[in-house]
Coordinates of C-alpha atoms and ligand atoms in Angstrom, one line a residue:
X1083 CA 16.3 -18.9 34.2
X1084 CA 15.8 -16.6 31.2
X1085 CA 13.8 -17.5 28.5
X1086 CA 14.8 -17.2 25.2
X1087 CA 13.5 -14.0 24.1
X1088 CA 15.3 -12.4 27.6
X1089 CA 18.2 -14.2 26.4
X1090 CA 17.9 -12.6 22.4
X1091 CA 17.3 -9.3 23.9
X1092 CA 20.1 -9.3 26.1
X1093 CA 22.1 -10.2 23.7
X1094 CA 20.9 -7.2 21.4
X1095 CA 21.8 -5.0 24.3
X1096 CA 24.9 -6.2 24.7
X1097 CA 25.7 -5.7 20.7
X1098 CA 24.3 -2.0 21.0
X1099 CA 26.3 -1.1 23.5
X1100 CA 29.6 -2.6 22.0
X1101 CA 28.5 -1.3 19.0
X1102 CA 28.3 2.4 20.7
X1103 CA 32.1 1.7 22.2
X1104 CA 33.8 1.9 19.5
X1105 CA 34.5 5.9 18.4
X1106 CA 34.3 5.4 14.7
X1107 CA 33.0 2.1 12.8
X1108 CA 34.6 0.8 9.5
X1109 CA 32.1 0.5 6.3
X1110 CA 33.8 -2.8 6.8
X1111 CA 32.7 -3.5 10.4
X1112 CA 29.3 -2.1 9.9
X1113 CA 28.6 -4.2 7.2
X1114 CA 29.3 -7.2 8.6
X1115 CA 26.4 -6.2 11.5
X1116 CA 23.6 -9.1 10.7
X1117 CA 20.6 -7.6 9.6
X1118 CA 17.6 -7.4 12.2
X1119 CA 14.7 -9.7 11.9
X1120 CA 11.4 -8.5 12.2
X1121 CA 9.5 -10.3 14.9
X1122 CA 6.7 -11.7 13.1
X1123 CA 2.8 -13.1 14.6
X1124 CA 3.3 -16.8 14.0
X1125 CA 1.9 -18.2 10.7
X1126 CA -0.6 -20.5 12.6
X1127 CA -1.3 -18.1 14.9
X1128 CA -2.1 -14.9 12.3
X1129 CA -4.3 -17.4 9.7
X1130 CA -6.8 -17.3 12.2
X1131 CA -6.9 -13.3 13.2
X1132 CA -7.2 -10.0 11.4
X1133 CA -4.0 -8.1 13.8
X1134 CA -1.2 -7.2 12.1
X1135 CA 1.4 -9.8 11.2
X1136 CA 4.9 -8.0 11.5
X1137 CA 5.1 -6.6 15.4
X1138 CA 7.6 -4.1 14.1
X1139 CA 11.7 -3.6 15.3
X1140 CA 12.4 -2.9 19.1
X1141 CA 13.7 0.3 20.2
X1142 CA 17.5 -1.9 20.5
X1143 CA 17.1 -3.5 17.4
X1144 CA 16.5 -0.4 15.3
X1145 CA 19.6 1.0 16.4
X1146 CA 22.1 -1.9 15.9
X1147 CA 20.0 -2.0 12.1
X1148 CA 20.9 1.8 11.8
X1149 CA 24.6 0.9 12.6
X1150 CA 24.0 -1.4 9.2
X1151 CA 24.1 1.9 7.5
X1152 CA 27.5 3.3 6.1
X1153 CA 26.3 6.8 5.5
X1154 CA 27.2 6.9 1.7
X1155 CA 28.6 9.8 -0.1
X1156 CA 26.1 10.0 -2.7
X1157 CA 23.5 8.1 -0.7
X1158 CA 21.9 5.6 -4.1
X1159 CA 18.9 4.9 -1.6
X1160 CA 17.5 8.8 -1.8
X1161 CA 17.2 8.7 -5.6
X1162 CA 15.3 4.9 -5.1
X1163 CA 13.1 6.9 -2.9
X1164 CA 9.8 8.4 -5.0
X1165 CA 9.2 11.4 -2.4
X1166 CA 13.5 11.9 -1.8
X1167 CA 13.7 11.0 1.8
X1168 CA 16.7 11.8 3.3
X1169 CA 17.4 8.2 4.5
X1170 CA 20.7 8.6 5.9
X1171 CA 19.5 11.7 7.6
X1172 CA 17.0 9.7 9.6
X1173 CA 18.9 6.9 9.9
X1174 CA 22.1 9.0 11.4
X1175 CA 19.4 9.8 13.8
X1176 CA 18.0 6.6 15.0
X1177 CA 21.9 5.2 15.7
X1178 CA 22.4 8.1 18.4
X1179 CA 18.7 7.1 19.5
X1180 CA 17.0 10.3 18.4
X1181 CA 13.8 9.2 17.2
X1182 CA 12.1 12.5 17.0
X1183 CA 14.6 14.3 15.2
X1184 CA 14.5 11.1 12.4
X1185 CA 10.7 11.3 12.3
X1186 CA 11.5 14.7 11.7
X1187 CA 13.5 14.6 8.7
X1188 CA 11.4 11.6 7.5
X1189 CA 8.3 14.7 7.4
X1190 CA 10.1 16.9 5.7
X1191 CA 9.0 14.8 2.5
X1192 CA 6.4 12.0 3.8
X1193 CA 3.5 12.6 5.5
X1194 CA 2.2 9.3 5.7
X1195 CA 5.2 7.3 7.3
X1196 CA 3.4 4.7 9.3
X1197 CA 1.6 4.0 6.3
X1198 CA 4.9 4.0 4.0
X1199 CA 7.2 2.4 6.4
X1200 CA 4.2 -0.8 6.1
X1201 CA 3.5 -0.9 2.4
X1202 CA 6.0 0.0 0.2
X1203 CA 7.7 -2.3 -2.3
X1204 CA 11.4 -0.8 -0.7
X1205 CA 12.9 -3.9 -2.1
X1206 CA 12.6 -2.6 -5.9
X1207 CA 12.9 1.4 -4.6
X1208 CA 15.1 2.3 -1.8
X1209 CA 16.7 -0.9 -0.8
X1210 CA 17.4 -2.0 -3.7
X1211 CA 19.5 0.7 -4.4
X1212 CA 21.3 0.3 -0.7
X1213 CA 25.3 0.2 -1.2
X1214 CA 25.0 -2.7 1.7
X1215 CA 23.0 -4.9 -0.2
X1216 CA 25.1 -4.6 -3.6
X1217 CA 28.3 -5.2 -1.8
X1218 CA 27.0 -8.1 -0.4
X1219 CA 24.8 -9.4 -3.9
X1220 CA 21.7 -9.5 -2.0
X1221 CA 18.8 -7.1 -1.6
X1222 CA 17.9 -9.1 1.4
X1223 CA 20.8 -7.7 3.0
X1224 CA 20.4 -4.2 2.6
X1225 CA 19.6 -1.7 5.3
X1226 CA 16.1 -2.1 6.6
X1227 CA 15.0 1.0 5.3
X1228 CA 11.2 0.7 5.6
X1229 CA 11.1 -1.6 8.6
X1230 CA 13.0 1.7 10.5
X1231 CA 10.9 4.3 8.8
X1232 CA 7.6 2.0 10.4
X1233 CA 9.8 1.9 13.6
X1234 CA 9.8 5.9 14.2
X1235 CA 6.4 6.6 12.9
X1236 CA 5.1 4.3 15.1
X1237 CA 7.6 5.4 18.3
X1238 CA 6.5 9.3 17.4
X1239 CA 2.6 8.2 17.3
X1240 CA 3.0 5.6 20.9
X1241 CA 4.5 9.1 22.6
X1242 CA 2.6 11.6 21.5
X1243 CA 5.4 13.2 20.0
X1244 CA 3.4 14.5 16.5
X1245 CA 4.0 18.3 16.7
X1246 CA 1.1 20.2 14.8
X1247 CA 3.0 21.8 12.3
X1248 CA 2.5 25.4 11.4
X1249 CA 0.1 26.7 8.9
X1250 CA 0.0 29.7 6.8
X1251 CA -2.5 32.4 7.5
X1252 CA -5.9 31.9 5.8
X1253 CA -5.8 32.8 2.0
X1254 CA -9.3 33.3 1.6
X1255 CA -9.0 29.9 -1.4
X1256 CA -10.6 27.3 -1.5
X1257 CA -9.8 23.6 -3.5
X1258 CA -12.1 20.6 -3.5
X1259 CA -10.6 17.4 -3.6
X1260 CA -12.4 14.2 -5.1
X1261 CA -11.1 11.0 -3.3
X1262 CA -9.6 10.6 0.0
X1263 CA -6.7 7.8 -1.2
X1264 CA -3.0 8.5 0.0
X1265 CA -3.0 11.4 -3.6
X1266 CA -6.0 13.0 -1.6
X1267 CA -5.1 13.1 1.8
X1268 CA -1.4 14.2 0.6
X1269 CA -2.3 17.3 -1.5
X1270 CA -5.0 18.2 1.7
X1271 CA -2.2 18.3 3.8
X1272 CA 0.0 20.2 2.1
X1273 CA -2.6 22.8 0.8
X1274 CA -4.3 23.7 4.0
X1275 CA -0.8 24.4 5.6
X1276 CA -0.5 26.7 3.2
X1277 CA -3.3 28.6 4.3
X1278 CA -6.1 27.4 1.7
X1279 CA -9.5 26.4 2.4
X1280 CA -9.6 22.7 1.7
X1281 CA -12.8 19.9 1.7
X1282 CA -12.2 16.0 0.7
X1283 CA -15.2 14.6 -1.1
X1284 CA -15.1 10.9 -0.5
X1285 CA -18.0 8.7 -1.5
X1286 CA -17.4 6.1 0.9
X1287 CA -18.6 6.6 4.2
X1288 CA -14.7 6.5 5.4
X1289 CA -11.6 8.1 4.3
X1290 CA -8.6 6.7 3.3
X1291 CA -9.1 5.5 -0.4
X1292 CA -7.6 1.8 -0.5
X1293 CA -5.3 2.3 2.1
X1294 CA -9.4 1.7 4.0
X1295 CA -10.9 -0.5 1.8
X1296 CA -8.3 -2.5 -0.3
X1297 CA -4.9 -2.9 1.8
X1298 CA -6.5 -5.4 4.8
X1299 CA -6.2 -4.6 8.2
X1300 CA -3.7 -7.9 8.9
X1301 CA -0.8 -5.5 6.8
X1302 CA -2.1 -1.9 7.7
X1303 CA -4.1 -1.3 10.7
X1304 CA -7.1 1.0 9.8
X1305 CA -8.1 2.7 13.4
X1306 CA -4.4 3.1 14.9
X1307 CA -2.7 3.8 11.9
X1308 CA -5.0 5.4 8.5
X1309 CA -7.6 7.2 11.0
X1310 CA -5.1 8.7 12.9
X1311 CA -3.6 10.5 9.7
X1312 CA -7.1 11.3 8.8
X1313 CA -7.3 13.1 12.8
X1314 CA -4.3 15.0 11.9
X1315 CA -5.4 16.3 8.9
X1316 CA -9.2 17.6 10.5
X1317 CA -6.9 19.3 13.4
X1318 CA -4.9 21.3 11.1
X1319 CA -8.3 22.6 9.0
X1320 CA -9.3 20.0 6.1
X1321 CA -13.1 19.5 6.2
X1322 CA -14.3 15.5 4.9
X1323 CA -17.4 14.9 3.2
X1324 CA -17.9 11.4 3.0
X1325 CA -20.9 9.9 0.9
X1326 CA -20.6 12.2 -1.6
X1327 CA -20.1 10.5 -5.6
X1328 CA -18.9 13.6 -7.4
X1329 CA -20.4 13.4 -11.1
X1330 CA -23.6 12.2 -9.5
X1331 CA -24.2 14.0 -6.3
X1332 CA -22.3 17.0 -7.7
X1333 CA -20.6 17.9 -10.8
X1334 CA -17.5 19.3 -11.2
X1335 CA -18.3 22.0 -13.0
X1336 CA -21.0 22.8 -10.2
X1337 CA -18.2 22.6 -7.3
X1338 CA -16.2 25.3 -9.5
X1339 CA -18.9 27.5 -10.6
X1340 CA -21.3 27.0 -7.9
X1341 CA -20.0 26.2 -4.8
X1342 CA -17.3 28.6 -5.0
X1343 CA -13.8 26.4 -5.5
X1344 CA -11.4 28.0 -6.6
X1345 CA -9.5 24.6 -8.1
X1346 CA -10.2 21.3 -7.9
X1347 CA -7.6 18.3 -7.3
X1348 CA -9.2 14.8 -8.8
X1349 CA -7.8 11.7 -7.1
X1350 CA -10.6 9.0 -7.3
X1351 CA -7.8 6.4 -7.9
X1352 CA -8.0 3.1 -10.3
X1353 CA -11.2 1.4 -8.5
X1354 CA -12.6 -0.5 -11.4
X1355 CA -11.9 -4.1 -11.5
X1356 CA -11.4 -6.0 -14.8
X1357 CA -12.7 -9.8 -15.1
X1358 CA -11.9 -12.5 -17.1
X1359 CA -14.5 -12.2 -19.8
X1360 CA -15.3 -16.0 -19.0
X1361 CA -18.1 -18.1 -19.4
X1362 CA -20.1 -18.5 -16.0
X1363 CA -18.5 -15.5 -14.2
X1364 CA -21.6 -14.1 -13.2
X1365 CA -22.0 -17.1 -11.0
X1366 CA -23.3 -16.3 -7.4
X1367 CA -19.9 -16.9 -5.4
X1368 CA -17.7 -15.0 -8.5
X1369 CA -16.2 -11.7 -6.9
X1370 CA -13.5 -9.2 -8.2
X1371 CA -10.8 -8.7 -5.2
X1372 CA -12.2 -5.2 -4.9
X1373 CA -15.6 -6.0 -3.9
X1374 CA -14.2 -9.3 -1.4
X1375 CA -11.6 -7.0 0.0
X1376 CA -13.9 -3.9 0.3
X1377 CA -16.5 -6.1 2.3
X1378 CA -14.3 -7.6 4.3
X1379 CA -12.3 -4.5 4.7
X1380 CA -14.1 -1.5 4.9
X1381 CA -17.5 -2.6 5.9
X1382 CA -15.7 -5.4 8.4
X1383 CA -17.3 -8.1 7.4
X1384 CA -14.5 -10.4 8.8
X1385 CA -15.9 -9.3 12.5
X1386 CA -19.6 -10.7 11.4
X1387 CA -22.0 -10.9 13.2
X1388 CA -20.3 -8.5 15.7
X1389 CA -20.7 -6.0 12.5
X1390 CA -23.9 -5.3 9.9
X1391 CA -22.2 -6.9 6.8
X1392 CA -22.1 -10.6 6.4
X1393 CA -19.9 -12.6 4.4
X1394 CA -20.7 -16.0 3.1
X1395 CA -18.7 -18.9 4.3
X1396 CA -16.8 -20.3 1.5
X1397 CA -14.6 -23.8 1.9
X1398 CA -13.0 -24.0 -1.3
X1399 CA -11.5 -20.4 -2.6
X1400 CA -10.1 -20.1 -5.9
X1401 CA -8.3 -16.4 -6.2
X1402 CA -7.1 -15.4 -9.7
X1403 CA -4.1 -13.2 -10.2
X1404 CA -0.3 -12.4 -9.0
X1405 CA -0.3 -9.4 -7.4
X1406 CA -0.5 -7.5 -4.3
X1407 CA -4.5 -7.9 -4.6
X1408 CA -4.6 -11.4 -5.1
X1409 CA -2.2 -12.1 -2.1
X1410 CA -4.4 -9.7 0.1
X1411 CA -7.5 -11.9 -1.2
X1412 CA -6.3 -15.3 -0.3
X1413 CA -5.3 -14.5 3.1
X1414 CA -8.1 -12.6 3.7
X1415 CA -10.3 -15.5 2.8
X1416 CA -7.9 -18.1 4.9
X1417 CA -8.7 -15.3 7.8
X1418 CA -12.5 -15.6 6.8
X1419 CA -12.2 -19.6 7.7
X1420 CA -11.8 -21.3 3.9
X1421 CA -10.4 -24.8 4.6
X1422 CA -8.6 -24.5 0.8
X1423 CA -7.7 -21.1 -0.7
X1424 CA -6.2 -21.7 -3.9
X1425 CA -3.8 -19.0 -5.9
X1426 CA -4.2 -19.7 -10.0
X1427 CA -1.6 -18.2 -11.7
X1428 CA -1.0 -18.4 -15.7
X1429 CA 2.6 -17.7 -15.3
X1430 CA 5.4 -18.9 -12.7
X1431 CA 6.9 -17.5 -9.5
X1432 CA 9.0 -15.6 -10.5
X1433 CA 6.9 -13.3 -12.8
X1434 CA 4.7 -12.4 -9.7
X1435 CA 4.1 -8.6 -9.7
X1436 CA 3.1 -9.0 -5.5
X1437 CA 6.0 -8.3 -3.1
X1438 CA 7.9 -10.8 -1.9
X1439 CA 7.4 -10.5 1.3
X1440 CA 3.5 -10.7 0.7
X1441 CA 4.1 -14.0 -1.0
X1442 CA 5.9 -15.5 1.5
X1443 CA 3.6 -15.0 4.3
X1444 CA 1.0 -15.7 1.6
X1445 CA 2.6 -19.7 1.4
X1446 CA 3.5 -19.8 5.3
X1447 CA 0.1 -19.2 6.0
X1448 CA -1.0 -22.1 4.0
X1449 CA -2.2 -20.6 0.4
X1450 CA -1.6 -23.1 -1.9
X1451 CA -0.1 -22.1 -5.1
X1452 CA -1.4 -23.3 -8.4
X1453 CA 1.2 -21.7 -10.5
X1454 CA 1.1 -21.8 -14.5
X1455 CA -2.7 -22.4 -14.7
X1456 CA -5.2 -20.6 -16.4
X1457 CA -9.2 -20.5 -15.8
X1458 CA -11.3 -21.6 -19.0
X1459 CA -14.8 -21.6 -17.6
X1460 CA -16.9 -21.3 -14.2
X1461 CA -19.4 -23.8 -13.5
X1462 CA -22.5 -23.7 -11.8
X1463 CA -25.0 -25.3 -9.7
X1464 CA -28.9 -25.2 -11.0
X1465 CA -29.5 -22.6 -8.7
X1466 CA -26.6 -20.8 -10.5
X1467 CA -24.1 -20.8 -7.7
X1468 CA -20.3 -21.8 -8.4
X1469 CA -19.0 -25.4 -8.1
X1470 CA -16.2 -25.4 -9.9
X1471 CA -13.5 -24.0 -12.2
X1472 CA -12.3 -25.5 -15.5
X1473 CA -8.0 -24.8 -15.7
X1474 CA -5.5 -25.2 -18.5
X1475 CA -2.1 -26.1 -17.8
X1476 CA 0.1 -23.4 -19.3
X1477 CA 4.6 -23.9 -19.7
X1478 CA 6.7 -20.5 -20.3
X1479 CA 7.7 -19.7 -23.9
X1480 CA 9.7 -16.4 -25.1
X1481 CA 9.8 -12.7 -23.2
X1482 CA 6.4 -10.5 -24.0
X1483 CA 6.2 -7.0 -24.4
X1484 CA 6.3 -6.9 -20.6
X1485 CA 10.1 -8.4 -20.8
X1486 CA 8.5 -11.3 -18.7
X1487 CA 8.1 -14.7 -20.5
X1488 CA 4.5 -15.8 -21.7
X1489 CA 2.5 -18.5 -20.9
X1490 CA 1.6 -20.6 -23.7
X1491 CA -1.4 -23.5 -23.1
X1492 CA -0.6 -27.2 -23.1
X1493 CA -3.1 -28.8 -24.9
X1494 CA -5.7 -31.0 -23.6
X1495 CA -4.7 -30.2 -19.9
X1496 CA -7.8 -28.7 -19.0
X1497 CA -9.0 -30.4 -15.6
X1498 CA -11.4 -29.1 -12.6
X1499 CA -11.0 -28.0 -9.1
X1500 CA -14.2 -28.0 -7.2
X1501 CA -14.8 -24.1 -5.4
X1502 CA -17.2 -22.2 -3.9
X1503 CA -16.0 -19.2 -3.7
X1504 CA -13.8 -17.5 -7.2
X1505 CA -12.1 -13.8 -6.4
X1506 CA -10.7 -12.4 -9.7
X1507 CA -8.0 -10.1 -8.3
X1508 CA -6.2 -9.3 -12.0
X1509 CA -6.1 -5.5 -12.0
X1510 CA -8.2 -2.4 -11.8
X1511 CA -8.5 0.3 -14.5
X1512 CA -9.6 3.9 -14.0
X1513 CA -13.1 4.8 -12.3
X1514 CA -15.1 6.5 -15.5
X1515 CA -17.4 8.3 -13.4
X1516 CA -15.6 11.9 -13.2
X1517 CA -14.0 12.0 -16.7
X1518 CA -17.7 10.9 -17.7
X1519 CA -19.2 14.0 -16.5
X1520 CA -16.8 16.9 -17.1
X1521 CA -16.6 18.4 -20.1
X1522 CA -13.3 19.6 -21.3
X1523 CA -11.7 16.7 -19.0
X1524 CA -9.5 14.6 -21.3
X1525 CA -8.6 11.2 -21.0
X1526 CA -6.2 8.4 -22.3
X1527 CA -7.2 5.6 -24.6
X1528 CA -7.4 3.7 -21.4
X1529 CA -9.5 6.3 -19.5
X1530 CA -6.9 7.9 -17.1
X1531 CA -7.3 11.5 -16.7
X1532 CA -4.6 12.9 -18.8
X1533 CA -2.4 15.5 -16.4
X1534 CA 0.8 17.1 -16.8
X1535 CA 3.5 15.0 -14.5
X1536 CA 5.1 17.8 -12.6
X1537 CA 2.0 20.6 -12.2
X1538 CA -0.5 17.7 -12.2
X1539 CA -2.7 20.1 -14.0
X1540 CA -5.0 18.6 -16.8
X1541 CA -6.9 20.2 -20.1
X1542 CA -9.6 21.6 -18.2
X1543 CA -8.7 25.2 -16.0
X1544 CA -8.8 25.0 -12.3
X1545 CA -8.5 21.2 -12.6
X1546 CA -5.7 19.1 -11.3
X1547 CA -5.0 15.5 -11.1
X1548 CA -3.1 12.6 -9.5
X1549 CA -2.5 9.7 -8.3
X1550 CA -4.0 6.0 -9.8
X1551 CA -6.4 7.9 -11.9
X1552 CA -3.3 9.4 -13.8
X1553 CA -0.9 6.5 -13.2
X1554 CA -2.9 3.1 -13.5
X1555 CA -2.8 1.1 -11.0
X1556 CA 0.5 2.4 -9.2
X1557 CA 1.7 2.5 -4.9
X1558 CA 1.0 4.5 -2.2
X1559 CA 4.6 6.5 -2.5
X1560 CA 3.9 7.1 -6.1
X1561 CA 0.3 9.0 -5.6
X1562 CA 1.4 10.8 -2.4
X1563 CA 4.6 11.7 -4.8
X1564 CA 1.5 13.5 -7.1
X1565 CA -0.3 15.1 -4.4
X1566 CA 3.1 17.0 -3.7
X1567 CA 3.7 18.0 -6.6
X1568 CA 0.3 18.9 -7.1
X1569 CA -0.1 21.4 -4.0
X1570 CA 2.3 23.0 -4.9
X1571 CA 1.4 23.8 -8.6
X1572 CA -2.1 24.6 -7.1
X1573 CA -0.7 26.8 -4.5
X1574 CA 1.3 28.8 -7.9
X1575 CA -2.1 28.9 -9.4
X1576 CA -4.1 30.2 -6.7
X1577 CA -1.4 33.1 -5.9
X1578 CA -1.0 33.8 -9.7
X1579 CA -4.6 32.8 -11.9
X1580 CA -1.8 31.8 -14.3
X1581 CA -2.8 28.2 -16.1
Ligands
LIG505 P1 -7.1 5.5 -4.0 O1 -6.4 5.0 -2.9 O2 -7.8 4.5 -4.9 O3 -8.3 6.5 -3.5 C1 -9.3 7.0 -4.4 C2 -10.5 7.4 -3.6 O4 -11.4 8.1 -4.4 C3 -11.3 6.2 -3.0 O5 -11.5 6.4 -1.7 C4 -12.6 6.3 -3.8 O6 -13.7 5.8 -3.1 C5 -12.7 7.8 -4.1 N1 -13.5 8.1 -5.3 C6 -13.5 7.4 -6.5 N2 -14.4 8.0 -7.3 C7 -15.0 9.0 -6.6 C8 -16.0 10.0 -6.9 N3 -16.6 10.0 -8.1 N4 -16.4 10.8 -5.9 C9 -15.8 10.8 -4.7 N5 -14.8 9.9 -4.4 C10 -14.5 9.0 -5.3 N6 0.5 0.1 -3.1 C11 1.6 0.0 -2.3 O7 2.4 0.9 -2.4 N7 1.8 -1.1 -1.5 C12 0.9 -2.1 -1.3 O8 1.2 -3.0 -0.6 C13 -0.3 -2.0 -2.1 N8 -1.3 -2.9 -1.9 C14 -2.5 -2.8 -2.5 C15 -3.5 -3.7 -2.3 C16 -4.7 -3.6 -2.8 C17 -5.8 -4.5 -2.5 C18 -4.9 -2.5 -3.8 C19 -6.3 -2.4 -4.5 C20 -3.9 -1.6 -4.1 C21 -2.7 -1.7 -3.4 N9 -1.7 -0.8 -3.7 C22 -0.5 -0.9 -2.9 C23 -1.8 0.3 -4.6 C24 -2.1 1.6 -3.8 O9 -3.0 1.4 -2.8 C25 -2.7 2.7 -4.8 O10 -1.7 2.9 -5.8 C26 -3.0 4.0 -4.1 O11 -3.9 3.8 -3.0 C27 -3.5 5.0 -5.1 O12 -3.9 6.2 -4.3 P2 -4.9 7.2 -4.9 O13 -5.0 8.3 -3.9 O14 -4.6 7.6 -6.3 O15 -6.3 6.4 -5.0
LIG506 FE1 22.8 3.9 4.1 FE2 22.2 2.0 2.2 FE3 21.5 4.6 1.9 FE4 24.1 3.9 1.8 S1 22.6 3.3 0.3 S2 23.2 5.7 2.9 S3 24.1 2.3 3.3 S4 20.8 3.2 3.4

């Protein structure tokens, strides 16, 4: 007898190939294809391992979603897109089963699509532009864009398909790059195809910026999917130097006027985490997200004692925050084995900055939301390790500068929830560490390197800049959109000395 997942993918089949019968499909037939579900790791399965929760679209199921696709004129989901995919292109390509030829188009402008296709926020850029999901009043129901980007990167990367692309012939140039985040790795890519000398400087001992040490492996696999890019990039010419700290192993200035750089591209990203500013935060069991995730993460702590760094058990987890660090936080420490993980959140649901879909596997997998709360105090054991937090109750009053309503404290609701283990997971500002110790390198009130936003380069000559450290705190698509732009004013610069 078939089982139901013989019976689902039969079915599928069956739709594809009446779907490929008909010569020419209506925007009015297409549309009213059902969009294709991802197939998901169960929720009580996943709390309990690190792999990768969404298993990504079959082969069948990609195609019937690219049928969802009624190849608009003026195609609204390209000008959603930060880097200008041409998603129709690829799509076109995927319906007539051509999966190279849409990874193809899709690296004309993106040369980090497994990584893309996983994290990007396409409900607020591509999709929600998608024609599909306005005619039918719900982004839910536009084209999968993202889920069939993943789908091709991955099919290109399971058959071997990646075709070194050509580079130019050597131009005798050479461009240091500080930080090996998605800004890095992008403007490395594009430079050394265009025949420059090009060296990463990272000062952890692995590259890949937070797509390594922030984003866990549960949502972006680090040795199939980030190392791999990292690969490509040492085939094609890029040399890494990990465990170097420019501004304290060596200087800017030094890279350009001793070790013979002809421009440098800085990129260290927004890896400084802000706290609370509360009374008992330096408790022993008080982290920022960074630190929790970067343990856990980079140094694999989650595999302990299998791996050097150890994490300590925690039962009761309190994480602080609403966005895309605070959900990666909580289930990383339901992953770790807490019995509670608590989310405290000042305002309500609907303000969250995380993506949607982050908070909904976030409350499947059993975080438990405590929404318009704010923490007052931490307090401690004698030994000075955590017991508790102190909460106010907050309600909603009128729109803040932010357009999104603020919380205003109830009085007197302050009560306590016993933890263990606190992660404050409420935003990170600009690393001061490079801007700190190069003259000439001007920053913004806030401390992000100030750079022009189209030739990324900044107040100091031969110096360029992108990504978080220009931004804030922005997304992948955003700082590889800055390393593009960025090679290619580099490139002008190196070919012209003009500034
Ligand atoms: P980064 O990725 O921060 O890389 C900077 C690199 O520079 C780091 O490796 C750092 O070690 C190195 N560095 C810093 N200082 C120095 C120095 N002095 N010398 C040498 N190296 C240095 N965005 C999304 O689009 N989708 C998501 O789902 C998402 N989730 C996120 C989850 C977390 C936990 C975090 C923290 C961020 C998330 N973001 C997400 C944001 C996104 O990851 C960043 O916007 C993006 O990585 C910025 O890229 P970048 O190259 O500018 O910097
Ligand atoms: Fe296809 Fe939607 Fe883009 Fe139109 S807007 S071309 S339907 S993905």
């Amino acid at each position: 007898m078939m089982d139901v997942k013989d019976r689902s993918e039969d079915n599928q089949r069956e739709l594809l190939e009446e779907l490929r019968s008909h010569e020419k499909l209506t925007p009015k037939q297409r549309r009213a294809i059902e969009p294709q579900p991802m197939p998901e790791q169960p929720p009580e399965v996943r709390r309990h391992n690190i792999q990768e929760v969404p298993l990504g679209l079959s082969a069948t199921a990609a195609m019937i979603e690219a049928y969802r696709c009624i190849d608009c004129k003026k195609a609204p989901c390209v000008s959603g897109c930060p880097v200008g995919i041409d998603i129709p292109g690829f799509i076109r390509r995927i319906q007539k089963g051509d999966f190279k030829g849409a990874i193809q188009v899709i690296r004309e402008t993106n040369c980090l699509p497994a990584v893309t296709g996983r994290v990007c926020p396409q409900e607020v850029q591509c999709q929600a532009k998608c024609t599909v999901g306005k005619v039918h009043k719900d982004v839910s129901m536009a084209v999968s864009i993202g889920r069939l980007e993943r789908f091709v990167a991955d099919w290109e990367r399971d058959n071997k398909q990646f075709e070194k692309p050509e580079t130019a012939p050597s131009t005798g140039k050479r461009v240091a790059v500080v930080g090996s985040g998605p800004a890095g790795l992008t403007v490395a890519g594009d430079l050394v195809r265009l025949g420059h000398g090009v060296t990463v400087f990272e000062a952890f001992h692995k590259p890949g910026g937070v797509l390594v040490y922030g984003i866990p492996e549960f949502r972006l696999p680090k040795e199939s999917i980030v190392q791999k890019e990292v690969d490509l990039l040492e085939t094609l010419g890029v040399c890494f130097e990990m465990n170097v700290v420019i501004g304290q192993t060596i200087t800017i200035d030094e890279l350009l006027e001793e070790e013979g750089f002809d421009a440098v591209f800085v990129a260290t990203g927004a890896g400084l985490p802000y706290f609370l500013g509360l009374p008992g935060e330096e408790l022993i069991g008080v982290y920022s997200g960074n630190e929790y995730l970067t343990r856990a993460n980079l140094m694999r702590g989650y595999g302990f004692p299998e791996t050097d760094t150890p994490m300590v058990p925690s039962k009761n987890v309190a994480v602080f925050g609403g966005g895309n660090v605070a959900m990666d936080s909580a289930r990383t420490a339901l992953r770790l084995g807490a019995e509670n993980v608590y989310l405290v959140y000042r305002r309500s649901r609907e303000e969250m900055p995380a993506r949607n879909e982050e908070i909904h596997h976030a409350e499947e997998e059993g975080v438990q939301f405590m929404l318009l709360n704010n923490p007052v105090r931490f307090h401690g054991s004698d030994e000075g390790r955590l017991k508790a937090v102190e909460l106010l109750q907050m309600e909603l009053g009128e729109a803040d500068a932010s357009g999104r309503r603020r919380p205003v404290p109830v009085e007197d609701s302050n009560f306590k929830v016993e933890i263990d283990t606190a992660i404050i997971s409420i935003g990170n500002g600009p690393n001061p560490l490079v801007p700190a110790t190069t003259p000439g390198l001007e920053t913004s009130p806030k401390g992000n390197i100030i750079a022009d936003r189209d030739s990324a380069k900044t107040s100091k000559r031969g110096v360029f800049a992108g990504g978080d450290i220009v931004l804030g705190a922005a997304t992948v698509i955003l700082a590889m959109g800055e390393g593009r732009r960025a090679a290619r004013a580099i490139d002008e610069y190196l070919k012209t000395g003009k500034w």
